[in-house]
XYZ file of N, CA, C and O in Angstrom:
264
model
N -0.005 -3.269 9.454
C -0.709 -3.150 10.714
C -1.569 -4.357 11.046
O -2.461 -4.265 11.848
N -1.326 -5.497 10.405
C -2.161 -6.662 10.681
C -1.635 -7.520 11.824
O -2.172 -8.576 12.087
N -0.606 -7.062 12.535
C -0.141 -7.794 13.707
C -1.255 -7.769 14.746
O -1.892 -6.740 14.968
N -1.505 -8.903 15.381
C -2.591 -8.980 16.356
C -2.079 -9.461 17.708
O -1.084 -10.176 17.796
N -2.801 -9.082 18.754
C -2.463 -9.538 20.096
C -3.267 -10.800 20.423
O -3.940 -11.355 19.550
N -3.216 -11.231 21.675
C -3.919 -12.458 22.069
C -5.430 -12.367 21.915
O -6.106 -13.367 21.786
N -5.972 -11.155 21.949
C -7.420 -10.965 21.804
C -7.799 -10.766 20.336
O -8.918 -10.372 20.031
N -6.844 -10.998 19.433
C -7.045 -10.849 17.987
C -7.369 -9.408 17.584
O -8.018 -9.174 16.586
N -6.891 -8.449 18.403
C -7.036 -7.042 18.062
C -5.863 -6.643 17.170
O -4.716 -6.946 17.481
N -6.159 -5.941 16.093
C -5.137 -5.532 15.142
C -4.295 -4.389 15.712
O -4.805 -3.505 16.398
N -3.007 -4.397 15.404
C -2.124 -3.296 15.793
C -2.655 -1.994 15.209
O -2.748 -0.995 15.899
N -3.012 -1.981 13.963
C -3.740 -0.883 13.331
C -2.920 0.333 12.946
O -1.837 0.573 13.448
N -3.500 1.080 12.018
C -2.856 2.290 11.521
C -2.786 3.382 12.582
O -1.834 4.156 12.625
N -3.784 3.469 13.447
C -3.786 4.506 14.483
C -2.607 4.312 15.430
O -1.904 5.269 15.773
N -2.372 3.074 15.849
C -1.252 2.790 16.748
C 0.069 3.007 16.023
O 1.022 3.543 16.598
N 0.162 2.616 14.768
C 1.357 2.847 13.958
C 1.644 4.342 13.861
O 2.774 4.790 14.045
N 0.613 5.121 13.616
C 0.759 6.571 13.502
C 1.189 7.192 14.833
O 2.080 8.048 14.871
N 0.568 6.763 15.921
C 0.909 7.299 17.240
C 2.361 7.019 17.588
O 3.087 7.913 18.041
N 2.805 5.793 17.387
C 4.189 5.431 17.681
C 5.147 6.227 16.805
O 6.196 6.679 17.269
N 4.786 6.432 15.557
C 5.619 7.216 14.645
C 5.694 8.671 15.098
O 6.769 9.286 15.070
N 4.569 9.239 15.506
C 4.547 10.629 15.964
C 5.359 10.814 17.238
O 6.074 11.808 17.378
N 5.267 9.874 18.160
C 6.029 9.950 19.405
C 7.531 9.961 19.117
O 8.300 10.622 19.808
N 7.944 9.240 18.090
C 9.360 9.090 17.757
C 9.781 9.905 16.540
O 10.794 9.612 15.923
N 9.031 10.946 16.207
C 9.281 11.700 14.977
C 10.643 12.392 14.925
O 11.170 12.631 13.850
N 11.221 12.706 16.071
C 12.507 13.403 16.071
C 13.695 12.445 16.100
O 14.842 12.880 16.091
N 13.443 11.154 16.119
C 14.502 10.141 16.127
C 15.092 9.957 14.737
O 14.510 10.354 13.740
N 16.223 9.291 14.702
C 16.766 8.879 13.410
C 15.841 7.826 12.820
O 15.025 7.228 13.535
N 15.987 7.578 11.543
C 15.155 6.568 10.899
C 15.379 5.196 11.536
O 14.427 4.460 11.799
N 16.627 4.874 11.808
C 16.938 3.581 12.435
C 16.282 3.464 13.807
O 15.745 2.413 14.166
N 16.302 4.544 14.589
C 15.687 4.529 15.920
C 14.158 4.422 15.816
O 13.525 3.755 16.634
N 13.581 5.070 14.809
C 12.138 4.972 14.596
C 11.743 3.540 14.255
O 10.783 3.004 14.810
N 12.485 2.915 13.366
C 12.199 1.521 12.993
C 12.311 0.628 14.226
O 11.452 -0.221 14.469
N 13.362 0.827 15.021
C 13.541 0.030 16.238
C 12.373 0.225 17.196
O 11.852 -0.741 17.759
N 11.929 1.474 17.373
C 10.800 1.763 18.259
C 9.524 1.092 17.761
O 8.752 0.544 18.556
N 9.305 1.124 16.457
C 8.117 0.482 15.893
C 8.148 -1.028 16.100
O 7.152 -1.625 16.516
N 9.278 -1.649 15.814
C 9.398 -3.107 15.976
C 9.203 -3.486 17.444
O 8.495 -4.448 17.755
N 9.791 -2.720 18.354
C 9.623 -3.008 19.781
C 8.166 -2.851 20.218
O 7.659 -3.659 20.993
N 7.496 -1.813 19.711
C 6.098 -1.606 20.080
C 5.211 -2.720 19.535
O 4.313 -3.198 20.223
N 5.479 -3.145 18.319
C 4.725 -4.265 17.733
C 4.972 -5.535 18.536
O 4.038 -6.287 18.825
N 6.229 -5.770 18.921
C 6.552 -6.948 19.730
C 5.803 -6.918 21.064
O 5.265 -7.931 21.508
N 5.764 -5.754 21.703
C 5.050 -5.627 22.982
C 3.553 -5.833 22.785
O 2.892 -6.447 23.624
N 3.011 -5.321 21.695
C 1.576 -5.443 21.407
C 1.178 -6.902 21.191
O 0.146 -7.350 21.659
N 1.995 -7.629 20.474
C 1.640 -9.000 20.116
C 2.018 -10.028 21.176
O 1.474 -11.129 21.177
N 2.938 -9.706 22.069
C 3.407 -10.669 23.067
C 2.271 -11.038 24.018
O 1.528 -10.170 24.439
N 2.112 -12.245 24.368
C 2.879 -13.433 24.019
C 2.319 -14.213 22.832
O 2.709 -15.345 22.612
N 1.405 -13.615 22.090
C 0.848 -14.315 20.929
C 1.960 -14.609 19.922
O 2.870 -13.801 19.732
N 1.885 -15.757 19.288
C 2.880 -16.126 18.293
C 2.544 -15.483 16.955
O 1.383 -15.373 16.576
N 3.589 -15.069 16.261
C 3.403 -14.466 14.944
C 2.884 -15.523 13.974
O 3.336 -16.664 13.974
N 1.919 -15.135 13.149
C 1.402 -16.051 12.144
C 2.004 -15.754 10.780
O 1.738 -16.439 9.810
N 2.822 -14.706 10.712
C 3.430 -14.290 9.463
C 4.702 -13.520 9.798
O 5.011 -13.279 10.963
N 5.414 -13.091 8.776
C 6.611 -12.305 9.018
C 6.250 -10.842 9.287
O 5.105 -10.437 9.155
N 7.239 -10.067 9.685
C 7.054 -8.636 9.909
C 7.788 -7.901 8.802
O 8.993 -8.070 8.626
N 7.055 -7.117 8.042
C 7.651 -6.332 6.968
C 7.401 -4.866 7.246
O 6.261 -4.463 7.493
N 8.461 -4.082 7.227
C 8.356 -2.659 7.496
C 9.245 -1.933 6.499
O 10.434 -2.228 6.390
N 8.677 -1.024 5.768
C 9.422 -0.222 4.807
C 9.538 1.180 5.363
O 8.533 1.819 5.679
N 10.770 1.651 5.510
C 11.011 3.000 6.029
C 11.812 3.778 4.993
O 12.813 3.290 4.477
N 11.347 4.973 4.697
C 11.993 5.803 3.687
C 12.294 7.157 4.301
O 11.422 7.779 4.917
N 13.516 7.600 4.139
C 13.908 8.914 4.628
C 14.067 9.850 3.435
O 14.775 9.536 2.481
N 13.396 10.977 3.501
C 13.473 11.968 2.432
C 14.193 13.186 2.998
O 13.847 13.687 4.068
N 15.203 13.615 2.297
C 15.934 14.797 2.757
C 16.056 15.795 1.621
O 15.824 15.477 0.454
N 16.407 16.996 1.977
C 16.545 18.036 0.979
C 15.436 19.045 1.098
O 14.503 18.907 1.887
N 15.518 20.056 0.292
C 14.523 21.118 0.319
C 13.365 20.765 -0.588
O 13.535 20.090 -1.591
N 12.214 21.246 -0.212
C 11.036 21.057 -1.055
C 10.788 22.333 -1.852
O 11.115 23.429 -1.402
N 10.220 22.172 -2.980
C 9.902 23.310 -3.824
C 8.440 23.674 -3.614
O 7.560 22.852 -3.833
N 8.208 24.862 -3.124
C 6.833 25.312 -2.885
C 6.290 25.931 -4.158
O 7.002 26.557 -4.908
N 5.029 25.766 -4.348
C 4.498 26.439 -5.506
C 3.364 25.751 -6.044
O 2.648 25.802 -6.839
């Protein structure tokens, strides 16, 4: 969440969480695409000072309650 816009405001965990919640019913690939697009929109036109790293993990199967 250290991507920043022209005003040096951080993208932040809150924005990451909101974008994830909005796209929660999407496939993992669609969620990643939505996140990258939102980060790009947030930072534009500021130039990136570093790379973009995003780790997405999909967990499937039943959970054991207890």
